[in-house]
Short mmCIF file of C-alpha atoms and ligand atoms in Angstrom, two decimals:
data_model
loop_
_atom_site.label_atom_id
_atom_site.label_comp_id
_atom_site.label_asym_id
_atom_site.label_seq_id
_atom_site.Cartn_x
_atom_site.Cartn_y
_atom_site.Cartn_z
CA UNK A 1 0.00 0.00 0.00
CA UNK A 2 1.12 3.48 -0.93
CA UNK A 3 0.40 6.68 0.46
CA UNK A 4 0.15 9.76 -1.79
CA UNK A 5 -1.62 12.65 -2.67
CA UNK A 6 -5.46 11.92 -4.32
CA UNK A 7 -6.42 13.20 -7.32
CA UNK A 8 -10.52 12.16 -7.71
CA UNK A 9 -13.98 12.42 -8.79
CA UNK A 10 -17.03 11.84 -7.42
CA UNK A 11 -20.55 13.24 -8.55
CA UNK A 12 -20.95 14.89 -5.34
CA UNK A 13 -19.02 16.23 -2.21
CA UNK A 14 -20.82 16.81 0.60
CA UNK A 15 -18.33 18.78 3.23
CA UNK A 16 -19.16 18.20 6.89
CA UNK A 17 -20.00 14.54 8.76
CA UNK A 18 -22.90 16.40 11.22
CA UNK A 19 -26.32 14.82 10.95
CA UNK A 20 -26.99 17.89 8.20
CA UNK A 21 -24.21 16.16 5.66
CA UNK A 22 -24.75 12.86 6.62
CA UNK A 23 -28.57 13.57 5.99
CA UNK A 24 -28.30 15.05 3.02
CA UNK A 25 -25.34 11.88 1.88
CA UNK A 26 -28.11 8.90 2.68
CA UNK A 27 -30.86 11.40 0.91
CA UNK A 28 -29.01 11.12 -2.71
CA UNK A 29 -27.62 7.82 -2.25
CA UNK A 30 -31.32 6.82 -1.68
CA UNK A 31 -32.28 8.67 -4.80
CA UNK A 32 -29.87 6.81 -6.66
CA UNK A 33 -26.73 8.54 -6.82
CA UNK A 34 -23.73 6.34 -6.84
CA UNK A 35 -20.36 8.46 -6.00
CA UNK A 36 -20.85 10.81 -3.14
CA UNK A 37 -18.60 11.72 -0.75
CA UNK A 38 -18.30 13.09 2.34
CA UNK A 39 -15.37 15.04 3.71
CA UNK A 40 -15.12 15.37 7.54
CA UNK A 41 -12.47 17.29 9.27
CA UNK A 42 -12.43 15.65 12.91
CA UNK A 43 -14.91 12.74 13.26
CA UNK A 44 -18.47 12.39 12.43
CA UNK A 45 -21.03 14.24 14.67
CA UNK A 46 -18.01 16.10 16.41
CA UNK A 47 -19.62 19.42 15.28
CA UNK A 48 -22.85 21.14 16.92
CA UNK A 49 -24.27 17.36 16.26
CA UNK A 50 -22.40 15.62 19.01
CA UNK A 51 -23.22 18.78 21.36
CA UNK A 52 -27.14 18.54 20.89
CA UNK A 53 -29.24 18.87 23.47
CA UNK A 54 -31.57 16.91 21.27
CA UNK A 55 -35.32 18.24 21.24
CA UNK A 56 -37.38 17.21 18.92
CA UNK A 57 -41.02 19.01 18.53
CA UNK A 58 -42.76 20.58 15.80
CA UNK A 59 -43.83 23.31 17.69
CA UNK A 60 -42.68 25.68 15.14
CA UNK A 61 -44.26 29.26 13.98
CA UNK A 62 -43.00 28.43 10.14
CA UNK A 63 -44.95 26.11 8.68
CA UNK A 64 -41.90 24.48 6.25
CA UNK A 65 -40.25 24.20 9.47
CA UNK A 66 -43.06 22.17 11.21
CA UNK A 67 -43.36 20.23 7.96
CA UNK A 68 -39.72 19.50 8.30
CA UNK A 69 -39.90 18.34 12.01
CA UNK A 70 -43.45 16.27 11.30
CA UNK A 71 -41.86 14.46 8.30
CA UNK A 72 -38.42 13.43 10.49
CA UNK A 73 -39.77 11.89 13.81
CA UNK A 74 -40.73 8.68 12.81
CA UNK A 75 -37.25 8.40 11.31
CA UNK A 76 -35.36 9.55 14.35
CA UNK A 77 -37.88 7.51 16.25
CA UNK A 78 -38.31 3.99 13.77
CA UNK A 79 -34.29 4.34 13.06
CA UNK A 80 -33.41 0.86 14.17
CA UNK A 81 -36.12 0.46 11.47
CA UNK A 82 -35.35 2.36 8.55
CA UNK A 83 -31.60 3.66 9.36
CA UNK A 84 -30.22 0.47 10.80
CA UNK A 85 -29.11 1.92 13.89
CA UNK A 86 -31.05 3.85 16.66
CA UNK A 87 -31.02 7.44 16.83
CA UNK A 88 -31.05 7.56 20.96
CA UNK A 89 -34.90 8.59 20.52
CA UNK A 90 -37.20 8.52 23.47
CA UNK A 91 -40.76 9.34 23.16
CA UNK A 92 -41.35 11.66 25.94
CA UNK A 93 -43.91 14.24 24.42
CA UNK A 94 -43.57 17.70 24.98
CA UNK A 95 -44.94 20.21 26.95
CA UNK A 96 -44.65 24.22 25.72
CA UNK A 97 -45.51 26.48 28.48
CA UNK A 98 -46.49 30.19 27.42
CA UNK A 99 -47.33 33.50 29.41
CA UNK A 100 -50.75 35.74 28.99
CA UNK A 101 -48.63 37.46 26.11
CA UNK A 102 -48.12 34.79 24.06
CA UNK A 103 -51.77 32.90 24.29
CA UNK A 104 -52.51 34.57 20.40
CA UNK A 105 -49.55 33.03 19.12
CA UNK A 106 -49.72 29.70 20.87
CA UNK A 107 -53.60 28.98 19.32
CA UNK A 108 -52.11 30.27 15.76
CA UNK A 109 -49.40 28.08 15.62
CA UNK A 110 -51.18 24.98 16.65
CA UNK A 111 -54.00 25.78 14.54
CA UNK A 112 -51.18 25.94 11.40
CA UNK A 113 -49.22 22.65 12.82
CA UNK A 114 -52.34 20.85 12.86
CA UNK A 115 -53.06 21.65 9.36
CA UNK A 116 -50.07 20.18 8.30
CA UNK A 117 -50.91 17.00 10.08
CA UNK A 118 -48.77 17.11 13.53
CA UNK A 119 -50.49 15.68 16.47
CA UNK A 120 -50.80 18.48 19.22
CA UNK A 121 -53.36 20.14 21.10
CA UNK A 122 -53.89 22.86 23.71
CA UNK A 123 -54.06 21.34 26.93
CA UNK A 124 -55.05 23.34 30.32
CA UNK A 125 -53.02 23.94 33.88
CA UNK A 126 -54.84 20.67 34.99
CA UNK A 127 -53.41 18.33 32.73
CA UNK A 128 -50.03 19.91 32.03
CA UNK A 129 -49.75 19.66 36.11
CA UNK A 130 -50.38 15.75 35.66
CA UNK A 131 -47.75 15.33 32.85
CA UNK A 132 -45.06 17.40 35.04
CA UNK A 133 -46.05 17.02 39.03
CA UNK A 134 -42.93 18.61 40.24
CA UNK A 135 -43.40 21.94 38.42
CA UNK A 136 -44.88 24.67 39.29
CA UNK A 137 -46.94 26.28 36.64
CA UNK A 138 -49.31 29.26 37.98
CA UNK A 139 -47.90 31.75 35.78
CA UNK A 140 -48.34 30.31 32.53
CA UNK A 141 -51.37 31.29 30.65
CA UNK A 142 -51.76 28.05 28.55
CA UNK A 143 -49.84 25.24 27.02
CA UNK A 144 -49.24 22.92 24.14
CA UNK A 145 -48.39 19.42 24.37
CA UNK A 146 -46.99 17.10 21.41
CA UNK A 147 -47.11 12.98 22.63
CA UNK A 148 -44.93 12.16 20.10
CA UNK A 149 -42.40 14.13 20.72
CA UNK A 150 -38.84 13.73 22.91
CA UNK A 151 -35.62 13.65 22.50
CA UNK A 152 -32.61 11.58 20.67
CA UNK A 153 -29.06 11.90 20.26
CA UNK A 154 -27.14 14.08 18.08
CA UNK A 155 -23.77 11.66 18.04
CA UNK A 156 -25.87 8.50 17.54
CA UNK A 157 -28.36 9.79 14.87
CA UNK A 158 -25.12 10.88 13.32
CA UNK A 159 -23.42 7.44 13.02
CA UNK A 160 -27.06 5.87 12.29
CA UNK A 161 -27.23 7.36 8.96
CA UNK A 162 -23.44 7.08 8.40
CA UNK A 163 -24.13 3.47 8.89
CA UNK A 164 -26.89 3.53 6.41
CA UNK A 165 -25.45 5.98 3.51
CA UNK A 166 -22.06 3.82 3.71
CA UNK A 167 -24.56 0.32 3.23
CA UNK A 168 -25.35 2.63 0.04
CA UNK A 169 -21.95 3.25 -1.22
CA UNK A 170 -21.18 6.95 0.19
CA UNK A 171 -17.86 7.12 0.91
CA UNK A 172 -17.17 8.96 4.63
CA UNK A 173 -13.86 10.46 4.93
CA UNK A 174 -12.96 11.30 8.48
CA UNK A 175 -9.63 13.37 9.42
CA UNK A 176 -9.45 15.14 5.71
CA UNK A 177 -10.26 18.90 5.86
CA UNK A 178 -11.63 21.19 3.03
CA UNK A 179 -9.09 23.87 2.01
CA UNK A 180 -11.18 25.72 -0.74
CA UNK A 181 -13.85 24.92 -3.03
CA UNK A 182 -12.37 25.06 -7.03
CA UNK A 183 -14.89 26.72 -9.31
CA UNK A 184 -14.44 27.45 -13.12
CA UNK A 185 -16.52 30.27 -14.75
CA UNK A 186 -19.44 30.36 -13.11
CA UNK A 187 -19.46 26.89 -11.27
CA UNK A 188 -18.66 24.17 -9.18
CA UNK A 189 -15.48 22.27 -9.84
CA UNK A 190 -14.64 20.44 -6.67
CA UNK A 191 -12.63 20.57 -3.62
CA UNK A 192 -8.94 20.45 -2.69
CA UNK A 193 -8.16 19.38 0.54
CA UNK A 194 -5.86 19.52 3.13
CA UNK A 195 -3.34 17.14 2.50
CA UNK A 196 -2.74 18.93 -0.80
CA UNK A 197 -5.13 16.56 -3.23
CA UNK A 198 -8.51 17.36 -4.96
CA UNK A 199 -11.99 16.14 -6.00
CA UNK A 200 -13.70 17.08 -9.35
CA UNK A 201 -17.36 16.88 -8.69
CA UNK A 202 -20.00 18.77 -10.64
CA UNK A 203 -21.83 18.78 -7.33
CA UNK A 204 -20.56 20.30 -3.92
CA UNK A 205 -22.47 20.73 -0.73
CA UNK A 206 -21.63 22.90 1.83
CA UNK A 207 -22.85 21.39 5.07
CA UNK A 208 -20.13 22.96 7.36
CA UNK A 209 -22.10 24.33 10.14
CA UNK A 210 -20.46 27.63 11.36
CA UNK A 211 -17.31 26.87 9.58
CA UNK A 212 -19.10 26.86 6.23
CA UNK A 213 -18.67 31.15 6.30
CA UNK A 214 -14.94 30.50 5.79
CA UNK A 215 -15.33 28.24 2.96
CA UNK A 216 -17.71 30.72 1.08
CA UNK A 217 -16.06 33.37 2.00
CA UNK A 218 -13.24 33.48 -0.46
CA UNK A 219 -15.59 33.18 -3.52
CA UNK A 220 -17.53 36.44 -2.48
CA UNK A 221 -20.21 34.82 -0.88
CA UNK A 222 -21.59 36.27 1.92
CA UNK A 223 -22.85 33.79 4.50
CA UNK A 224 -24.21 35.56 7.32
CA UNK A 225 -23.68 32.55 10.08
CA UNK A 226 -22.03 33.34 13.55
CA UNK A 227 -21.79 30.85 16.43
CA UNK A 228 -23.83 31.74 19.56
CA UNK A 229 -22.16 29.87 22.22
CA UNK A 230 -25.05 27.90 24.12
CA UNK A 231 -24.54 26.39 27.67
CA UNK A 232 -26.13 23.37 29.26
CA UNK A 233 -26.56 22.30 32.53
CA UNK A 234 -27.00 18.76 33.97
CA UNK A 235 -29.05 18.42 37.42
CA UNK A 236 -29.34 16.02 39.63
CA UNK A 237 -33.09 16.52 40.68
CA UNK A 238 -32.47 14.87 44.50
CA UNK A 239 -35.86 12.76 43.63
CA UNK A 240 -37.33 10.45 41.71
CA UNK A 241 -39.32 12.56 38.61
CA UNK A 242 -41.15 10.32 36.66
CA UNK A 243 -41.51 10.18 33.09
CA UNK A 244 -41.63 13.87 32.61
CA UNK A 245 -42.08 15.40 29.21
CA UNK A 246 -39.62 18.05 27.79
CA UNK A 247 -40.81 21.19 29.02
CA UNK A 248 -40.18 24.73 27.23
CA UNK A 249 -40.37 26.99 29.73
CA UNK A 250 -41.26 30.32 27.42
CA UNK A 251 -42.18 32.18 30.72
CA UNK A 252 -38.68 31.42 32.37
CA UNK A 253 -37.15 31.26 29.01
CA UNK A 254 -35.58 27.54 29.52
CA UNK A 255 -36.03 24.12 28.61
CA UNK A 256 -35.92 21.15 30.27
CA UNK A 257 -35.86 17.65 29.48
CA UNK A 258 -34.85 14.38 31.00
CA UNK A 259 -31.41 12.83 30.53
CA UNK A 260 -31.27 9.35 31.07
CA UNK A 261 -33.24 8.14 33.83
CA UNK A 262 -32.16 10.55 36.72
CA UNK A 263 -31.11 13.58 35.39
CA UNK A 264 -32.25 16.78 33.90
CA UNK A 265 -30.45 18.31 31.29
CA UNK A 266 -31.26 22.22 31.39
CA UNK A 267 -30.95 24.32 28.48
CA UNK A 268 -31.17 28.35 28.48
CA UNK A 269 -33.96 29.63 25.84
CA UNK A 270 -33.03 33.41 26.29
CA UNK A 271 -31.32 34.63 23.25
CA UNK A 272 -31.83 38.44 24.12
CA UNK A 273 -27.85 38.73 24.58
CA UNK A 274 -26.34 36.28 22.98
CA UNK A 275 -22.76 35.14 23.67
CA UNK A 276 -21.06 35.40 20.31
CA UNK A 277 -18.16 33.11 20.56
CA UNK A 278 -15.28 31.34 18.36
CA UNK A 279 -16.43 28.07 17.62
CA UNK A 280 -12.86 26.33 17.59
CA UNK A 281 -11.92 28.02 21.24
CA UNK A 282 -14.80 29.05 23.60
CA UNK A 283 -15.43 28.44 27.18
CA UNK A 284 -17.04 24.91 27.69
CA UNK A 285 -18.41 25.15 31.02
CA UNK A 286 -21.35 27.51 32.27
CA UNK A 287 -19.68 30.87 34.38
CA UNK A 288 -20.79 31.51 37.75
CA UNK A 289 -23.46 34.09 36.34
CA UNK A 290 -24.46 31.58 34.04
CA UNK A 291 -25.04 28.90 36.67
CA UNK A 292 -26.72 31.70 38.96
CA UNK A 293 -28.90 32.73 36.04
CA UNK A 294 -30.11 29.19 35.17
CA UNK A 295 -30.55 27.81 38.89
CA UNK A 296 -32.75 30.99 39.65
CA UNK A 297 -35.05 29.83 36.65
CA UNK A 298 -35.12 25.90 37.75
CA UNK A 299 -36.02 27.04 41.28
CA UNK A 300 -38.68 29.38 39.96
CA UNK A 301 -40.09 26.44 37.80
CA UNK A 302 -39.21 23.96 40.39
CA UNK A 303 -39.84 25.15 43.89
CA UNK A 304 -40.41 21.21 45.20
CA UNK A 305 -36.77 20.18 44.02
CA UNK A 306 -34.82 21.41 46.78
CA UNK A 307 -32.63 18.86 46.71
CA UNK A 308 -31.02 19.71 43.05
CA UNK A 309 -27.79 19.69 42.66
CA UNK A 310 -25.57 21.06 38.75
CA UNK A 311 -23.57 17.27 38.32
CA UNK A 312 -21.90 19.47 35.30
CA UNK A 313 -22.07 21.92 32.82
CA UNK A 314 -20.50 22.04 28.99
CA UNK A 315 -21.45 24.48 25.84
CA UNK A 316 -21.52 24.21 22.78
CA UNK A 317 -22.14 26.78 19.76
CA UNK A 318 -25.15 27.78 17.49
CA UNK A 319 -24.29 28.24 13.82
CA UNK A 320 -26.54 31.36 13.84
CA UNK A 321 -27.80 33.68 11.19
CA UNK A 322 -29.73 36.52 11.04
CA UNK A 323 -33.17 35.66 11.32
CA UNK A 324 -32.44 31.84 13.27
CA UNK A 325 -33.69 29.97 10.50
CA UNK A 326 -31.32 27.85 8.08
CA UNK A 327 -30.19 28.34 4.48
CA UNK A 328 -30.56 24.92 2.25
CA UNK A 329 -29.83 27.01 -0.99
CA UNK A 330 -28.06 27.21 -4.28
CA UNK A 331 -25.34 29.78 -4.47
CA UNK A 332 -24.27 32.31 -7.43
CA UNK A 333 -22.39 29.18 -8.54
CA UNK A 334 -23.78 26.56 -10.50
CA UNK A 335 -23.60 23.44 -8.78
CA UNK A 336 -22.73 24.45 -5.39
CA UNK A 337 -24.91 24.46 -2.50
CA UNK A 338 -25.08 25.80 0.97
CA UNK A 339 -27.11 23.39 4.11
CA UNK A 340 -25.90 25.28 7.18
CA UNK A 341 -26.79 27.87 9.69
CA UNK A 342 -29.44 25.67 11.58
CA UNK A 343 -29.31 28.09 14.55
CA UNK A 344 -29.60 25.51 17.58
CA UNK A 345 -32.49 23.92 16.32
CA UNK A 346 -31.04 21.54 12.88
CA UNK A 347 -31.57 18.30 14.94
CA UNK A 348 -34.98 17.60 14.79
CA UNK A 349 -35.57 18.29 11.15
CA UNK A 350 -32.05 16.73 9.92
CA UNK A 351 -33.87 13.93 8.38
CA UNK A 352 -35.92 15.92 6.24
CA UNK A 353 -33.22 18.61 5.63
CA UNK A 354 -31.71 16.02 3.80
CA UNK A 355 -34.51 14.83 1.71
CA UNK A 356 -35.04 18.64 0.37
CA UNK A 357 -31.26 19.42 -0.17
CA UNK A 358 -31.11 16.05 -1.91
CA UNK A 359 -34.25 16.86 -4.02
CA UNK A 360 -32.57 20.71 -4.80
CA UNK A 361 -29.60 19.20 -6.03
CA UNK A 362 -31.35 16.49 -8.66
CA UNK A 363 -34.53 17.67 -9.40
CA UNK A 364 -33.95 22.16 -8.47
CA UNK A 365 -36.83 21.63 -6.21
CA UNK A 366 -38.77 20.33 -3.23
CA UNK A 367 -40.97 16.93 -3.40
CA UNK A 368 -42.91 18.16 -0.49
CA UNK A 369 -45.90 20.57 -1.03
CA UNK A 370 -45.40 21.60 2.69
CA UNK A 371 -41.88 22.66 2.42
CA UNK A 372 -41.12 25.67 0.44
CA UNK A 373 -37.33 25.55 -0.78
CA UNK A 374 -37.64 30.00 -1.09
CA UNK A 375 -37.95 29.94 1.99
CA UNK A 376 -34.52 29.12 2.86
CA UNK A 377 -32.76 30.84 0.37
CA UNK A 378 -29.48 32.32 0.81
CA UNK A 379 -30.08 35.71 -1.13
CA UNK A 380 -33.04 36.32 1.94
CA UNK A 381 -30.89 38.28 3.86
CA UNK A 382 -29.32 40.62 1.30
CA UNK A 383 -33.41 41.20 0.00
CA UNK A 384 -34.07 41.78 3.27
CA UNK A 385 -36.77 39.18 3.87
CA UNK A 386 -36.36 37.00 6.79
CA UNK A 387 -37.47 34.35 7.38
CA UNK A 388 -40.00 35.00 10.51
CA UNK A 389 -43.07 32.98 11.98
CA UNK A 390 -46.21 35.08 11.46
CA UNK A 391 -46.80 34.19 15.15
CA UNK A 392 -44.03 34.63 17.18
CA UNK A 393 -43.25 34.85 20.66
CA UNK A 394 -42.92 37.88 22.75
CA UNK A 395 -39.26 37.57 24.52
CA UNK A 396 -38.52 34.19 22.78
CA UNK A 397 -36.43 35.13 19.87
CA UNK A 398 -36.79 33.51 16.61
CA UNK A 399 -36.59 30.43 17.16
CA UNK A 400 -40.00 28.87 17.09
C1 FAD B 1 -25.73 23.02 22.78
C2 FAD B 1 -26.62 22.72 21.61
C3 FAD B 1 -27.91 22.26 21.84
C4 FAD B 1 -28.74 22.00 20.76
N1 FAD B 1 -29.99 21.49 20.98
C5 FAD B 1 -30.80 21.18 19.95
C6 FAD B 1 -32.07 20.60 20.18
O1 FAD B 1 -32.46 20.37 21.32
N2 FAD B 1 -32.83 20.29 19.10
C7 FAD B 1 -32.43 20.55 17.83
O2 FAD B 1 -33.18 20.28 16.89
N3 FAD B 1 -31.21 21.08 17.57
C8 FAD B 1 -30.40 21.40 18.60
N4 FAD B 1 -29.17 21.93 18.38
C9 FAD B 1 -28.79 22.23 17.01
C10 FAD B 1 -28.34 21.02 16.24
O3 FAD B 1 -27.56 20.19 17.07
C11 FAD B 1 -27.54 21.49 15.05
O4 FAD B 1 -28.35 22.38 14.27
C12 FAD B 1 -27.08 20.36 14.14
O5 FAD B 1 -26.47 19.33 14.88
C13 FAD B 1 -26.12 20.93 13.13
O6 FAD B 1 -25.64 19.89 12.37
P1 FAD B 1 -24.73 20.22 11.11
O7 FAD B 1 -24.40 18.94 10.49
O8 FAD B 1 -25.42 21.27 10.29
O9 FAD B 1 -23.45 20.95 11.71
P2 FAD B 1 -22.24 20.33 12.55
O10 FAD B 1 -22.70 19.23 13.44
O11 FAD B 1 -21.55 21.47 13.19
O12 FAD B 1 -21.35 19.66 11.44
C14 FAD B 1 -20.51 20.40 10.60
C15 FAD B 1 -19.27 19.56 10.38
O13 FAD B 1 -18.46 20.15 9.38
C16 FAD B 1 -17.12 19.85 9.68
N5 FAD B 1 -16.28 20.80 8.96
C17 FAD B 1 -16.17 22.12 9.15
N6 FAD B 1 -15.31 22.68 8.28
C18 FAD B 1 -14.87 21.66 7.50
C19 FAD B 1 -13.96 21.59 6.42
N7 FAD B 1 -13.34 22.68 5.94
N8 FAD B 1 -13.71 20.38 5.85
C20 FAD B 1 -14.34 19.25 6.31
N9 FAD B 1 -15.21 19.27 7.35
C21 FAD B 1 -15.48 20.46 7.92
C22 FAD B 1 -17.07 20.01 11.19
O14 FAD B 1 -15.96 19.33 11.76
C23 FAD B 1 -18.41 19.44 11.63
O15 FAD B 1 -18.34 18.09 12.04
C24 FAD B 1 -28.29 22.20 19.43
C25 FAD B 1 -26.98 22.64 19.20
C26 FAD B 1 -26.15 22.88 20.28
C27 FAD B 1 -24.75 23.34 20.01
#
């Protein structure tokens, strides 16, 4: 055997081994498309994937968005099923909490997520106290709960449809970095990488998270994606819970969900200030006011828990752009593509994202009347037309 520097082709290059490439891999492999390959600097999931907190509703405001999350939970949840491999998925439901404030919204997106199929309803103070015992909810005004949701695992959903797009013939290169993307006239010509060799591919997806700015960058496209460094804590509750739902907390501004059998893994759903950070060297650990912050909430919410203890704390970062929504686009350059800026919520709807990327790249359009591809275009931002939910929530950000 011979090491050397690679010259090859392939008919498409997908750059980045998160669930978004991986997705999007299995997606055209499944549609028939015999040489892709992706290109993974570290090791698959090692990006935002493998930091995940994991939530997966459909309790979105944008109705592509709840399309997106409807059409991937029975993957992440049948994925010993239809991946091969299980995605970590437990069925927990979830429980959205809202103030007086936000009641309009809350009936206007469930009325919109129901017409698109997803099984939620409004539910009142009486049963949401029955799903979640331990928490005290007097000063929410209403509530939404999905049964189908929960929660899976970024790292494992990752390496489920690795497992699957490599049964299909992708090739997964882990360890190999993306130096710059080759174009000729106006498109696409490959990659060269960072141990000096190239890939010719007619086809190249950018599905690089926050890095993917840098990789644009050089060809005068402006990707508007910054990383939003989010912290998480994990409590030990000091009693036995139950099987609690995930709870958003859009009073408190938190979220809340079960991690393994006796733990709580807290996430912070204030984005009012965020913490713009450098993805490749930020603090991973919550600060003292970050702690303080977070266990004033979970007392709030939790007044009964008085036993709680933080076990530990890590962060990771957001790929965030302007309006928190992502861009699954085309680019000024035939033949290359942009999947990235998922904003802390590309988990759930990773499945999906893949299908429509997949779909843009053979067919220049979606195969889902629910899920409008203009949506997520990349020129949004310079037009200046975000993409917003009709309904959102006061002091929630855009996120929902
Ligand atoms: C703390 C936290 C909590 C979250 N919680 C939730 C949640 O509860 N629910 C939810 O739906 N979503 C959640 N998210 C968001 C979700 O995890 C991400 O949107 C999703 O994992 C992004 O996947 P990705 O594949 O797009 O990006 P990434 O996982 O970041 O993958 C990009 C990959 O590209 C690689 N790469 C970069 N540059 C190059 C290069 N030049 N060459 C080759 N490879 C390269 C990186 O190494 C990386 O592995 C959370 C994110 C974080 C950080």
């Amino acid at each position: 055997m011979t090491a050397g520097i690679s010259n090859e082709i392939a008919d498409v290059v997908v750059i980045g081994g998160g669930v978004t490439g991986l997705s999007t891999a299995l997606a055209l492999a499944q549609s028939g498309v015999r040489n892709v390959v992706v290109l993974e600097r570290s090791a698959v999931g090692s990006g935002g994937t493998g930091k995940s907190s994991g939530v997966v509703r459909c309790h979105y405001g944008v109705k592509s968005l709840a399309a997106m999350a409807w059409r991937s939970l029975p993957i992440l949840r049948d994925a010993p099923d239809i991946l091969g491999e299980s995605a970590g998925f437990h069925e927990t439901g979830y429980l959205v909490g809202v103030g007086e404030n936000n009641l309009g919204a809350l009936a206007a997106n469930v009325a919109m997520q129901q017409s698109v199929g997803i099984d939620v309803e409004i539910i009142d103070h009486h049963q949401a106290q029955e799903l979640w015992p331990k928490a005290r909810l007097d000063d929410f005004a209403g509530f939404a709960y999905e049964p189908r949701a929960g929660y899976g695992d970024g790292h494992q959903t990752a390496m489920a449809f690795a497992g699957a797009a490599r049964s299909l013939g992708v090739r997964i290169r882990q360890q190999i970095s993306v130096a710059s993307l080759l174009v000729e006239g106006g498109r696409v010509a490959g990659v060269t990488l960072s141990d000096g060799g190239t890939i010719n591919a007619p086809e190249v997806v950018v599905a690089s998270g926050v890095w993917s700015k840098a990789l644009l960058g050089p060809l005068g496209i402006e990707l508007a994606i910054r990383a939003q460094r989010a912290p998480i804590l994990l409590v030990e509750p000091g009693e036995e819970l139950g099987a609690v739902p995930v709870l958003s907390d859009l009073v408190s501004l938190q979220y809340v969900r079960m991690e393994g059998t006796a733990s709580l893994l807290v996430g912070n759903s204030d984005h009012s200030d965020p913490d713009w950070a450098d993805p490749d060297d930020y603090m991973n650990h919550a600060d003292d006011d970050e702690l303080l912050g977070a266990a004033a909430k979970f007392e709030h919410r939790f007044p009964g828990l008085g036993g709680a203890k933080v076990a530990s704390t890590y962060a990771g970062c957001y790929d965030v752009t302007p309006d928190y929504n992502p861009v699954i686009s085309g680019t000024p350059y035939e033949g290359l593509w942009v999947c990235a800026g998922f904003s802390g919520h590309g988990y759930k709807i990773s499945p999906a994202v893949g299908r429509l990327m997949a779909d843009l790249v053979l067919d220049g359009k979606s195969g889902d009347p629910d899920i409008d591809p203009e949506d997520f275009r990349l020129e949004r931002f310079a037009d200046n037309r975000l993409l917003l939910s009709p309904h959102p929530y006061v002091g929630a950000g855009s996120m929902r």
